[in-house]
Structures are given as C-alpha cells and as structure tokens.
Amino acid sequence: MAAASVSALALSFSAIPALAADATQAVAGKLSDGTEVRAITLTAGNGVSATILTYGATLWKLMVPDRDGKVADVLLAYGDVAGFEAKPNFWGATIGRYGNRIAGGKFTLDGKTYQLPQNDHGQSLHGGGKGFDVQNWKVDSVKSGKVATAVLSLVSPDGDAGYPGTVKTKVTYSLDEAGNLQITFDATTDKPTVLNMTNHAIFNMAGEGSERDATTNILTIPASRYTPVDANLIPTGELRPVAGGPFDFTKPKQVAIGIRDGKDQQIVYGRGFDHNFALDKGQTKAPELAARLEDPVSGRVLELLTTEPGVQFYSGNFLDGTFIGKEGHLYRMGDGIALEPQKFPDSPNHPDFPSTRVDPGKPYRHVMIYRVTTTSR
C-alpha cells in the first residue's frame, strides 16, 4: 500500500470519535427465590460512574472524583443484593407508585375510594411496602456511546398495592461524557390513577463511610416555602414561608444547622428534616435546579435538577445504627441525606396541591438529573 494511502487510512480512523461513555452489565446476585439480579454500570470519561441494580431499578453506586481526582462512592446502600431483599429501606430505589406519604393509605378518585397498604404508622409510604422498590425490573436495553444508557421496565397490574389501572413504566438512566446522570420516569395507564415517581438515593458528598457525615455537607434549596406536617408527617395543607427559621436553605447552609432545634415543632415531628419543599420554579417542562449539595473539604458538588415542583429533604433521621451497608459500615443518624424530587406528599387528598392524577392517553413523565462537579480550593 502506498504511503499516501496508509496516511489517509490512519486519518480516517483517527476521525472516528471514541465512545465517550461505556455501559456494561453483570450478574450482581440472586434473590432468595433464585431470581437473577443484574448490575449495569455506566462510565463516563471523567471518572464518574453509576451502577444500577435491576432490583428496584436502584441507583446502587455513584462514583465521583474530588477536586484532586480521588474517586469515592457518594451513596449509602447495602453492599449486596441480599441486604436489599432482607431489609428493604428504599436506598437508591425507584419509588412508585407513589413517592412519599398518603394519609391513612386512602384516597378518592372520581368518587371511588381506594385503600393502600399502611406501612408507616397507619400511613402509606413509598408504595406501601409493596412498591416498585421491591420488584426486579426487566432490562430493555443497555447501550454505550456519547451517552451511555440503561432502560428498565416494569408492568404494575390493575389493583397492584390497591392502586387502580395497569401502569406500564420505564426508567431510563443516562450518563453523558460530562458525568451528568439523568433519570427519566415514563409511564402510561389504562385507567385514571395517581402516580408520583422519584429516586430515593441517600447521599454524603464526603463519600459513603467518611468520617465526615452528611450533616457537614452544605445545602441549598431554591424554595421560599415548605409544607409543614402533623405528628404523622402528613402535610397540613399549609404552604409556610421558610424565611427566618431552620427551613431556610435559600442560601447555602450546613445541613447540621437547625437539625436539633427542639423549639421548632416541625423539627420535633420529623426528628430533624423530613419535609417537602415547594420549589420556587414550580413544575417545568425541562429540568431546573431543585437542590445543591457540597462537601467543602473534598470539593464534590451535587446539583439536583427536576421537572417536578417539590423536593423532599430527609436528613437520615431514622438511620439508627442497626443498618450495615457497604464495606461493613454501620449507618447512624445523619450519615446520609435524601433529596427526592416529586409532587407533594398526600397530594390526592389536597386539591390545592399539584395534581398527581394520570389518565389514559396522557403519559406520565418525570425527568431528573444528578449533576456532579467540583469546586476549586
């Protein structure tokens, strides 16, 4: 072959862009009935990677470099599949049909009352204990490319956990070359129903198992109002201003500030923060900022973007030292926090709250993004 031809061939190959994000899958373990659970890992070129379990369509690991390039997993979770099955705790899972609480596990739709499982002091929480988080999802596709993707699906039959309508759901995890992890929830129904899906990742931007717990993280939530709750953590229906109190995160503030304010009855009810914030942006067509979480020591930053109008901030108040997670780490109160984008808790029982109704022919969609970056010294 002539030299010119060799050079031209080399140039043609060099012009083909390398895959910027890779997707692989492997067996993660088996459930007690022998069902195989798979782990799908999406990896970007900048050191960010995300691992998803088919069980619960769970975001299991999120590896994030700090400002010096040191990579750490920033998610609390069990270390193996057996832990998720033996002691379900929603960590990193896809939540449905209804994220958050429904009072008395009961709601009325088109004149008919539906009763759901009551798994939280008489309330229904995150699907009533029989939700999407304890189902083994089907893998529809796994693809590498400029954006690495994993698509998982689940069919929830009519009457599942008391909810009306057969709901067909897809969750798409997408990791781009910049390390942005997008989670898209899509669903359709054949009967009017209610739906409120989210991800329940538990974060510590210092790293899972770090000596610095998540209460040392700096949090910002662009919400001037929140929904106060009663003793059962059910919203009262009020939208209360955050200004001047412990719920004001409109400017960056350490999570620990106000978390033990026993003078505030809302902090007493939640044993810390376990409240929905009404985002100033409201519901949007494209994802917009809902929260920013930073570990100032490592420089790791998480920005949460969502199309939904609310975000539940939970400060890990029920991590009581009985949970053993990754690498044998014992999880205690404040070791991790959740930022769950959503419509409001108990919305089906509050006509003034954003509607969670979904009808045939009108698909449900929620798009959220975990954007990870670092700050300079």
mmCIF file of C-alpha atoms in Angstrom:
data_model
loop_
_atom_site.group_PDB
_atom_site.id
_atom_site.type_symbol
_atom_site.label_atom_id
_atom_site.label_comp_id
_atom_site.label_asym_id
_atom_site.label_seq_id
_atom_site.Cartn_x
_atom_site.Cartn_y
_atom_site.Cartn_z
ATOM 1 C CA MET A 1 0.000 0.000 0.000
ATOM 2 C CA ALA A 2 1.329 3.449 -0.869
ATOM 3 C CA ALA A 3 2.424 5.717 1.948
ATOM 4 C CA ALA A 4 -0.219 8.271 0.996
ATOM 5 C CA SER A 5 -2.931 5.628 1.229
ATOM 6 C CA VAL A 6 -1.695 4.480 4.653
ATOM 7 C CA SER A 7 -1.722 8.075 5.890
ATOM 8 C CA ALA A 8 -5.227 8.611 4.551
ATOM 9 C CA LEU A 9 -6.423 5.420 6.259
ATOM 10 C CA ALA A 10 -4.874 6.459 9.550
ATOM 11 C CA LEU A 11 -6.563 9.847 9.311
ATOM 12 C CA SER A 12 -9.903 8.241 8.573
ATOM 13 C CA PHE A 13 -9.653 6.074 11.701
ATOM 14 C CA SER A 14 -8.496 8.979 13.857
ATOM 15 C CA ALA A 15 -11.538 10.944 12.722
ATOM 16 C CA ILE A 16 -13.862 8.329 14.233
ATOM 17 C CA PRO A 17 -14.753 9.611 17.728
ATOM 18 C CA ALA A 18 -14.081 7.278 20.636
ATOM 19 C CA LEU A 19 -17.038 6.190 22.734
ATOM 20 C CA ALA A 20 -17.360 8.807 25.478
ATOM 21 C CA ALA A 21 -19.436 6.719 27.874
ATOM 22 C CA ASP A 22 -19.443 2.978 28.372
ATOM 23 C CA ALA A 23 -22.215 0.652 29.527
ATOM 24 C CA THR A 24 -21.620 -2.862 30.856
ATOM 25 C CA GLN A 25 -23.687 -5.369 32.783
ATOM 26 C CA ALA A 26 -23.020 -8.350 35.017
ATOM 27 C CA VAL A 27 -24.781 -10.617 37.488
ATOM 28 C CA ALA A 28 -24.989 -8.889 40.893
ATOM 29 C CA GLY A 29 -26.535 -11.779 42.791
ATOM 30 C CA LYS A 30 -29.731 -13.734 43.242
ATOM 31 C CA LEU A 31 -32.879 -13.235 45.260
ATOM 32 C CA SER A 32 -33.995 -15.896 47.723
ATOM 33 C CA ASP A 33 -36.226 -17.482 45.072
ATOM 34 C CA GLY A 34 -33.301 -17.783 42.664
ATOM 35 C CA THR A 35 -34.209 -14.777 40.502
ATOM 36 C CA GLU A 36 -31.103 -13.235 38.970
ATOM 37 C CA VAL A 37 -30.391 -9.565 39.696
ATOM 38 C CA ARG A 38 -28.189 -7.711 37.265
ATOM 39 C CA ALA A 39 -25.910 -4.715 37.796
ATOM 40 C CA ILE A 40 -25.464 -2.216 34.966
ATOM 41 C CA THR A 41 -22.541 0.200 35.155
ATOM 42 C CA LEU A 42 -22.439 3.413 33.143
ATOM 43 C CA THR A 43 -18.993 5.046 32.999
ATOM 44 C CA ALA A 44 -18.015 8.494 31.728
ATOM 45 C CA GLY A 45 -14.526 9.522 30.674
ATOM 46 C CA ASN A 46 -14.086 11.943 33.574
ATOM 47 C CA GLY A 47 -14.124 9.293 36.325
ATOM 48 C CA VAL A 48 -17.842 9.451 37.085
ATOM 49 C CA SER A 49 -19.702 6.142 37.028
ATOM 50 C CA ALA A 50 -23.122 4.922 38.101
ATOM 51 C CA THR A 51 -24.171 1.349 38.868
ATOM 52 C CA ILE A 52 -27.831 0.371 38.680
ATOM 53 C CA LEU A 53 -29.400 -2.799 40.069
ATOM 54 C CA THR A 54 -32.400 -4.324 38.334
ATOM 55 C CA TYR A 55 -33.869 -4.978 41.791
ATOM 56 C CA GLY A 56 -35.859 -1.836 42.493
ATOM 57 C CA ALA A 57 -34.307 -0.158 39.412
ATOM 58 C CA THR A 58 -31.914 1.008 42.119
ATOM 59 C CA LEU A 59 -29.086 3.512 41.789
ATOM 60 C CA TRP A 60 -26.600 1.443 43.794
ATOM 61 C CA LYS A 61 -23.309 3.303 43.366
ATOM 62 C CA LEU A 62 -22.306 6.765 42.179
ATOM 63 C CA MET A 63 -18.541 7.176 41.917
ATOM 64 C CA VAL A 64 -17.433 10.816 41.906
ATOM 65 C CA PRO A 65 -13.901 12.275 41.858
ATOM 66 C CA ASP A 66 -12.960 15.086 44.239
ATOM 67 C CA ARG A 67 -11.009 18.187 43.248
ATOM 68 C CA ASP A 68 -7.772 16.161 43.385
ATOM 69 C CA GLY A 69 -9.170 13.302 41.312
ATOM 70 C CA LYS A 70 -9.762 10.923 44.238
ATOM 71 C CA VAL A 71 -12.882 8.896 43.465
ATOM 72 C CA ALA A 72 -15.405 7.941 46.145
ATOM 73 C CA ASP A 73 -18.854 6.398 46.190
ATOM 74 C CA VAL A 74 -21.241 9.104 47.470
ATOM 75 C CA LEU A 75 -24.267 6.804 48.023
ATOM 76 C CA LEU A 76 -25.257 4.911 51.139
ATOM 77 C CA ALA A 77 -26.650 1.455 50.377
ATOM 78 C CA TYR A 78 -26.369 -2.216 51.159
ATOM 79 C CA GLY A 79 -23.256 -3.972 49.942
ATOM 80 C CA ASP A 80 -25.072 -6.823 48.226
ATOM 81 C CA VAL A 81 -28.410 -7.889 46.788
ATOM 82 C CA ALA A 82 -29.275 -9.941 49.867
ATOM 83 C CA GLY A 83 -29.321 -6.806 52.011
ATOM 84 C CA PHE A 84 -31.851 -5.061 49.783
ATOM 85 C CA GLU A 85 -34.176 -8.049 49.879
ATOM 86 C CA ALA A 86 -33.817 -8.879 53.576
ATOM 87 C CA LYS A 87 -34.348 -5.374 54.951
ATOM 88 C CA PRO A 88 -35.887 -3.064 52.312
ATOM 89 C CA ASN A 89 -35.111 0.557 53.071
ATOM 90 C CA PHE A 90 -35.684 2.384 49.750
ATOM 91 C CA TRP A 91 -31.982 3.319 49.429
ATOM 92 C CA GLY A 92 -31.360 4.452 45.845
ATOM 93 C CA ALA A 93 -34.517 2.743 44.620
ATOM 94 C CA THR A 94 -37.063 3.838 42.068
ATOM 95 C CA ILE A 95 -40.101 4.751 44.154
ATOM 96 C CA GLY A 96 -43.660 4.099 42.991
ATOM 97 C CA ARG A 97 -46.407 4.037 42.513
ATOM 98 C CA TYR A 98 -46.485 6.950 44.937
ATOM 99 C CA GLY A 99 -43.371 8.517 46.414
ATOM 100 C CA ASN A 100 -43.832 9.874 49.938
ATOM 101 C CA ARG A 101 -46.888 9.531 52.194
ATOM 102 C CA ILE A 102 -50.628 9.214 51.642
ATOM 103 C CA ALA A 103 -52.704 9.821 54.790
ATOM 104 C CA GLY A 104 -54.303 6.654 56.115
ATOM 105 C CA GLY A 105 -53.275 4.948 52.887
ATOM 106 C CA LYS A 106 -56.515 6.225 51.397
ATOM 107 C CA PHE A 107 -57.574 8.500 48.549
ATOM 108 C CA THR A 108 -60.643 9.119 46.416
ATOM 109 C CA LEU A 109 -60.595 9.352 42.631
ATOM 110 C CA ASP A 110 -63.698 10.000 40.520
ATOM 111 C CA GLY A 111 -65.899 9.247 43.506
ATOM 112 C CA LYS A 112 -64.296 5.902 44.359
ATOM 113 C CA THR A 113 -62.150 5.409 47.456
ATOM 114 C CA TYR A 114 -59.013 3.281 47.255
ATOM 115 C CA GLN A 115 -57.270 1.684 50.221
ATOM 116 C CA LEU A 116 -53.495 1.154 50.094
ATOM 117 C CA PRO A 117 -51.184 -0.801 52.417
ATOM 118 C CA GLN A 118 -50.394 1.131 55.606
ATOM 119 C CA ASN A 119 -46.699 0.588 56.232
ATOM 120 C CA ASP A 120 -45.793 3.774 58.137
ATOM 121 C CA HIS A 121 -47.694 4.320 61.399
ATOM 122 C CA GLY A 122 -51.039 3.998 59.646
ATOM 123 C CA GLN A 123 -49.950 5.882 56.522
ATOM 124 C CA SER A 124 -48.902 4.534 53.134
ATOM 125 C CA LEU A 125 -45.271 5.354 52.370
ATOM 126 C CA HIS A 126 -43.429 4.926 49.043
ATOM 127 C CA GLY A 127 -45.872 2.409 47.606
ATOM 128 C CA GLY A 128 -46.987 0.846 50.871
ATOM 129 C CA GLY A 129 -44.166 -1.651 51.279
ATOM 130 C CA LYS A 130 -45.122 -3.475 48.079
ATOM 131 C CA GLY A 131 -43.894 -0.870 45.656
ATOM 132 C CA PHE A 132 -41.565 -0.599 42.699
ATOM 133 C CA ASP A 133 -38.543 -0.722 45.026
ATOM 134 C CA VAL A 134 -39.035 -4.427 45.777
ATOM 135 C CA GLN A 135 -39.617 -5.575 42.178
ATOM 136 C CA ASN A 136 -36.949 -6.983 39.872
ATOM 137 C CA TRP A 137 -37.187 -4.842 36.740
ATOM 138 C CA LYS A 138 -36.709 -6.071 33.181
ATOM 139 C CA VAL A 139 -33.677 -4.823 31.234
ATOM 140 C CA ASP A 140 -34.913 -3.442 27.906
ATOM 141 C CA SER A 141 -31.606 -2.115 26.593
ATOM 142 C CA VAL A 142 -28.049 -1.206 27.590
ATOM 143 C CA LYS A 143 -26.025 0.980 25.233
ATOM 144 C CA SER A 144 -22.619 2.662 25.125
ATOM 145 C CA GLY A 145 -21.966 5.820 23.131
ATOM 146 C CA LYS A 146 -21.747 9.560 23.563
ATOM 147 C CA VAL A 147 -24.398 8.958 26.199
ATOM 148 C CA ALA A 148 -24.462 5.579 27.956
ATOM 149 C CA THR A 149 -27.964 4.378 28.728
ATOM 150 C CA ALA A 150 -29.837 1.655 30.561
ATOM 151 C CA VAL A 151 -33.583 1.242 30.082
ATOM 152 C CA LEU A 152 -35.555 -0.831 32.594
ATOM 153 C CA SER A 153 -39.280 -1.604 32.538
ATOM 154 C CA LEU A 154 -41.991 -2.860 34.858
ATOM 155 C CA VAL A 155 -45.715 -3.571 34.494
ATOM 156 C CA SER A 156 -47.809 -2.841 37.581
ATOM 157 C CA PRO A 157 -51.198 -4.587 37.184
ATOM 158 C CA ASP A 158 -54.578 -3.083 37.947
ATOM 159 C CA GLY A 159 -55.121 -3.222 41.708
ATOM 160 C CA ASP A 160 -51.415 -3.576 42.499
ATOM 161 C CA ALA A 161 -50.993 -2.423 46.136
ATOM 162 C CA GLY A 162 -54.539 -1.096 45.910
ATOM 163 C CA TYR A 163 -53.942 1.352 43.060
ATOM 164 C CA PRO A 164 -56.250 1.464 40.024
ATOM 165 C CA GLY A 165 -55.113 0.897 36.457
ATOM 166 C CA THR A 166 -52.480 -1.216 34.752
ATOM 167 C CA VAL A 167 -49.398 1.007 34.704
ATOM 168 C CA LYS A 168 -46.567 0.338 32.281
ATOM 169 C CA THR A 169 -43.396 2.027 33.455
ATOM 170 C CA LYS A 170 -39.940 2.661 32.055
ATOM 171 C CA VAL A 171 -36.949 4.150 33.862
ATOM 172 C CA THR A 172 -34.053 5.355 31.728
ATOM 173 C CA TYR A 173 -30.655 6.039 33.282
ATOM 174 C CA SER A 174 -28.394 8.149 31.001
ATOM 175 C CA LEU A 175 -24.804 9.195 31.733
ATOM 176 C CA ASP A 176 -23.171 11.699 29.388
ATOM 177 C CA GLU A 177 -19.495 12.452 28.801
ATOM 178 C CA ALA A 178 -19.596 15.314 31.337
ATOM 179 C CA GLY A 179 -20.778 12.990 34.096
ATOM 180 C CA ASN A 180 -24.417 14.157 34.212
ATOM 181 C CA LEU A 181 -26.690 11.310 35.258
ATOM 182 C CA GLN A 182 -30.240 11.756 34.003
ATOM 183 C CA ILE A 183 -33.097 9.601 35.247
ATOM 184 C CA THR A 184 -36.301 9.668 33.219
ATOM 185 C CA PHE A 185 -39.505 8.090 34.502
ATOM 186 C CA ASP A 186 -42.150 7.334 31.851
ATOM 187 C CA ALA A 187 -45.484 5.633 32.449
ATOM 188 C CA THR A 188 -48.893 5.015 30.896
ATOM 189 C CA THR A 189 -52.134 3.770 32.417
ATOM 190 C CA ASP A 190 -55.346 2.224 31.113
ATOM 191 C CA LYS A 191 -57.480 3.736 33.918
ATOM 192 C CA PRO A 192 -57.329 7.040 35.807
ATOM 193 C CA THR A 193 -54.834 6.665 38.643
ATOM 194 C CA VAL A 194 -52.323 8.608 40.724
ATOM 195 C CA LEU A 195 -48.575 8.438 40.182
ATOM 196 C CA ASN A 196 -45.620 10.143 41.839
ATOM 197 C CA MET A 197 -42.270 8.544 40.955
ATOM 198 C CA THR A 198 -38.825 9.510 42.175
ATOM 199 C CA ASN A 199 -35.402 8.163 43.144
ATOM 200 C CA HIS A 200 -34.525 7.704 46.805
ATOM 201 C CA ALA A 201 -30.715 7.973 46.735
ATOM 202 C CA ILE A 202 -29.050 8.695 50.105
ATOM 203 C CA PHE A 203 -26.033 10.985 49.710
ATOM 204 C CA ASN A 204 -22.912 12.027 51.540
ATOM 205 C CA MET A 205 -20.719 14.076 49.223
ATOM 206 C CA ALA A 206 -17.750 13.437 51.517
ATOM 207 C CA GLY A 207 -18.122 9.795 50.496
ATOM 208 C CA GLU A 208 -20.040 6.834 51.891
ATOM 209 C CA GLY A 209 -18.434 5.777 55.160
ATOM 210 C CA SER A 210 -16.491 9.037 55.506
ATOM 211 C CA GLU A 211 -15.593 10.284 58.976
ATOM 212 C CA ARG A 212 -17.463 13.468 57.951
ATOM 213 C CA ASP A 213 -21.164 12.633 57.996
ATOM 214 C CA ALA A 214 -23.685 14.228 55.644
ATOM 215 C CA THR A 215 -24.716 16.896 58.160
ATOM 216 C CA THR A 216 -21.380 18.594 57.382
ATOM 217 C CA ASN A 217 -22.475 18.999 53.743
ATOM 218 C CA ILE A 218 -23.588 22.440 52.571
ATOM 219 C CA LEU A 219 -27.147 22.509 51.201
ATOM 220 C CA THR A 220 -29.060 24.992 49.073
ATOM 221 C CA ILE A 221 -32.745 24.601 48.134
ATOM 222 C CA PRO A 222 -34.332 27.344 45.989
ATOM 223 C CA ALA A 223 -37.678 27.208 47.783
ATOM 224 C CA SER A 224 -39.234 30.064 49.736
ATOM 225 C CA ARG A 225 -41.996 27.811 51.144
ATOM 226 C CA TYR A 226 -42.363 24.288 52.509
ATOM 227 C CA THR A 227 -45.267 22.052 53.539
ATOM 228 C CA PRO A 228 -45.450 21.667 57.332
ATOM 229 C CA VAL A 229 -46.690 18.326 58.672
ATOM 230 C CA ASP A 230 -48.604 16.843 61.570
ATOM 231 C CA ALA A 231 -47.257 14.282 64.036
ATOM 232 C CA ASN A 232 -47.683 11.532 61.398
ATOM 233 C CA LEU A 233 -45.610 13.518 58.874
ATOM 234 C CA ILE A 234 -48.691 14.221 56.735
ATOM 235 C CA PRO A 235 -48.873 17.750 55.250
ATOM 236 C CA THR A 236 -51.392 20.031 56.923
ATOM 237 C CA GLY A 237 -52.152 21.720 53.595
ATOM 238 C CA GLU A 238 -50.326 24.926 54.535
ATOM 239 C CA LEU A 239 -47.507 26.395 52.457
ATOM 240 C CA ARG A 240 -45.344 28.078 55.083
ATOM 241 C CA PRO A 241 -42.549 30.593 54.382
ATOM 242 C CA VAL A 242 -39.064 29.311 55.223
ATOM 243 C CA ALA A 243 -37.697 32.798 55.971
ATOM 244 C CA GLY A 244 -36.196 33.270 59.408
ATOM 245 C CA GLY A 245 -36.288 29.639 60.513
ATOM 246 C CA PRO A 246 -34.379 26.361 60.256
ATOM 247 C CA PHE A 247 -36.071 25.510 56.931
ATOM 248 C CA ASP A 248 -34.474 28.405 55.110
ATOM 249 C CA PHE A 249 -31.949 26.904 52.678
ATOM 250 C CA THR A 250 -32.375 29.600 50.047
ATOM 251 C CA LYS A 251 -28.734 30.457 50.750
ATOM 252 C CA PRO A 252 -26.023 27.784 51.243
ATOM 253 C CA LYS A 253 -26.107 26.413 54.782
ATOM 254 C CA GLN A 254 -24.627 23.426 56.592
ATOM 255 C CA VAL A 255 -27.210 20.656 56.995
ATOM 256 C CA ALA A 256 -26.445 20.424 60.721
ATOM 257 C CA ILE A 257 -27.713 23.952 61.382
ATOM 258 C CA GLY A 258 -31.192 23.719 62.852
ATOM 259 C CA ILE A 259 -31.391 19.926 62.728
ATOM 260 C CA ARG A 260 -31.680 19.764 66.551
ATOM 261 C CA ASP A 261 -33.866 22.846 67.019
ATOM 262 C CA GLY A 262 -36.304 21.424 69.561
ATOM 263 C CA LYS A 263 -38.099 24.781 69.745
ATOM 264 C CA ASP A 264 -39.456 24.186 66.249
ATOM 265 C CA GLN A 265 -42.310 21.684 66.387
ATOM 266 C CA GLN A 266 -41.687 20.690 62.759
ATOM 267 C CA ILE A 267 -38.147 19.586 63.614
ATOM 268 C CA VAL A 268 -39.561 17.606 66.559
ATOM 269 C CA TYR A 269 -42.122 15.873 64.328
ATOM 270 C CA GLY A 270 -39.503 14.937 61.739
ATOM 271 C CA ARG A 271 -36.706 14.146 64.232
ATOM 272 C CA GLY A 272 -34.810 16.579 62.032
ATOM 273 C CA PHE A 273 -35.678 17.430 58.457
ATOM 274 C CA ASP A 274 -38.193 15.188 56.687
ATOM 275 C CA HIS A 275 -40.207 17.743 54.740
ATOM 276 C CA ASN A 276 -41.289 18.691 51.247
ATOM 277 C CA PHE A 277 -40.056 22.000 49.883
ATOM 278 C CA ALA A 278 -42.238 23.806 47.326
ATOM 279 C CA LEU A 279 -39.708 24.847 44.705
ATOM 280 C CA ASP A 280 -39.993 28.430 43.509
ATOM 281 C CA LYS A 281 -39.679 27.227 39.916
ATOM 282 C CA GLY A 282 -42.826 25.072 40.162
ATOM 283 C CA GLN A 283 -43.399 22.312 37.618
ATOM 284 C CA THR A 284 -41.336 22.852 34.464
ATOM 285 C CA LYS A 285 -41.034 21.244 31.034
ATOM 286 C CA ALA A 286 -37.240 20.926 31.317
ATOM 287 C CA PRO A 287 -35.318 20.045 34.499
ATOM 288 C CA GLU A 288 -34.332 23.050 36.621
ATOM 289 C CA LEU A 289 -32.347 23.345 39.842
ATOM 290 C CA ALA A 290 -34.001 21.836 42.916
ATOM 291 C CA ALA A 291 -31.030 21.493 45.294
ATOM 292 C CA ARG A 292 -27.262 21.833 45.555
ATOM 293 C CA LEU A 293 -25.201 19.745 47.985
ATOM 294 C CA GLU A 294 -21.480 20.295 48.591
ATOM 295 C CA ASP A 295 -18.728 18.786 50.687
ATOM 296 C CA PRO A 296 -16.379 21.766 51.096
ATOM 297 C CA VAL A 297 -13.415 19.598 52.130
ATOM 298 C CA SER A 298 -13.294 17.367 49.040
ATOM 299 C CA GLY A 299 -14.923 19.913 46.747
ATOM 300 C CA ARG A 300 -17.500 17.400 45.485
ATOM 301 C CA VAL A 301 -20.758 19.061 44.437
ATOM 302 C CA LEU A 302 -24.103 17.543 43.534
ATOM 303 C CA GLU A 303 -26.733 19.576 41.744
ATOM 304 C CA LEU A 304 -30.208 18.079 41.527
ATOM 305 C CA LEU A 305 -32.414 19.231 38.667
ATOM 306 C CA THR A 306 -36.028 18.175 38.115
ATOM 307 C CA THR A 307 -39.205 18.907 36.216
ATOM 308 C CA GLU A 308 -41.247 18.362 39.400
ATOM 309 C CA PRO A 309 -42.496 21.158 41.708
ATOM 310 C CA GLY A 310 -41.218 19.788 45.014
ATOM 311 C CA VAL A 311 -38.270 18.127 46.694
ATOM 312 C CA GLN A 312 -38.361 16.096 49.907
ATOM 313 C CA PHE A 313 -35.351 16.777 52.123
ATOM 314 C CA TYR A 314 -34.754 13.916 54.539
ATOM 315 C CA SER A 315 -31.764 14.167 56.868
ATOM 316 C CA GLY A 316 -31.355 10.450 57.605
ATOM 317 C CA ASN A 317 -33.188 10.676 60.922
ATOM 318 C CA PHE A 318 -34.158 7.008 61.052
ATOM 319 C CA LEU A 319 -30.671 5.628 60.445
ATOM 320 C CA ASP A 320 -30.351 4.202 63.924
ATOM 321 C CA GLY A 321 -27.196 2.109 63.932
ATOM 322 C CA THR A 322 -28.986 -1.128 63.015
ATOM 323 C CA PHE A 323 -28.210 -0.835 59.299
ATOM 324 C CA ILE A 324 -24.941 -2.259 57.980
ATOM 325 C CA GLY A 325 -24.097 -1.008 54.497
ATOM 326 C CA LYS A 326 -21.236 -1.023 52.034
ATOM 327 C CA GLU A 327 -17.827 -2.191 53.255
ATOM 328 C CA GLY A 328 -19.421 -3.158 56.574
ATOM 329 C CA HIS A 329 -20.120 0.464 57.502
ATOM 330 C CA LEU A 330 -22.661 0.997 60.278
ATOM 331 C CA TYR A 331 -25.108 3.766 59.337
ATOM 332 C CA ARG A 332 -26.260 6.177 62.015
ATOM 333 C CA MET A 333 -28.444 9.268 62.098
ATOM 334 C CA GLY A 334 -27.169 11.930 59.701
ATOM 335 C CA ASP A 335 -24.750 9.654 57.853
ATOM 336 C CA GLY A 336 -26.653 10.362 54.632
ATOM 337 C CA ILE A 337 -29.420 12.591 53.342
ATOM 338 C CA ALA A 338 -32.069 12.186 50.640
ATOM 339 C CA LEU A 339 -33.227 14.836 48.181
ATOM 340 C CA GLU A 340 -36.268 13.351 46.452
ATOM 341 C CA PRO A 341 -37.799 15.386 43.603
ATOM 342 C CA GLN A 342 -41.535 14.847 43.464
ATOM 343 C CA LYS A 343 -45.010 16.270 43.548
ATOM 344 C CA PHE A 344 -46.173 16.968 47.069
ATOM 345 C CA PRO A 345 -46.878 14.325 49.737
ATOM 346 C CA ASP A 346 -50.549 13.351 50.125
ATOM 347 C CA SER A 347 -51.474 15.371 47.023
ATOM 348 C CA PRO A 348 -54.501 13.141 46.199
ATOM 349 C CA ASN A 349 -56.070 14.374 49.454
ATOM 350 C CA HIS A 350 -55.187 18.058 48.927
ATOM 351 C CA PRO A 351 -56.951 19.616 45.924
ATOM 352 C CA ASP A 352 -54.771 22.743 46.213
ATOM 353 C CA PHE A 353 -51.536 20.733 45.808
ATOM 354 C CA PRO A 354 -50.092 19.861 42.366
ATOM 355 C CA SER A 355 -52.170 17.057 40.880
ATOM 356 C CA THR A 356 -50.742 13.541 40.664
ATOM 357 C CA ARG A 357 -53.589 12.262 38.510
ATOM 358 C CA VAL A 358 -52.655 10.337 35.348
ATOM 359 C CA ASP A 359 -55.222 9.436 32.690
ATOM 360 C CA PRO A 360 -55.219 7.071 29.710
ATOM 361 C CA GLY A 361 -53.730 8.738 26.646
ATOM 362 C CA LYS A 362 -51.854 11.267 28.787
ATOM 363 C CA PRO A 363 -48.486 9.706 29.665
ATOM 364 C CA TYR A 364 -46.621 10.483 32.867
ATOM 365 C CA ARG A 365 -43.056 11.784 32.669
ATOM 366 C CA HIS A 366 -40.610 12.999 35.286
ATOM 367 C CA VAL A 367 -37.066 13.955 34.305
ATOM 368 C CA MET A 368 -34.380 14.488 36.941
ATOM 369 C CA ILE A 369 -30.620 14.983 36.712
ATOM 370 C CA TYR A 370 -27.776 14.423 39.153
ATOM 371 C CA ARG A 371 -25.025 16.793 38.009
ATOM 372 C CA VAL A 372 -21.684 16.271 39.767
ATOM 373 C CA THR A 373 -18.839 18.802 39.682
ATOM 374 C CA THR A 374 -16.054 20.022 41.951
ATOM 375 C CA THR A 375 -15.124 23.375 43.432
ATOM 376 C CA SER A 376 -11.598 24.785 43.496
ATOM 377 C CA ARG A 377 -9.749 25.401 46.717
#
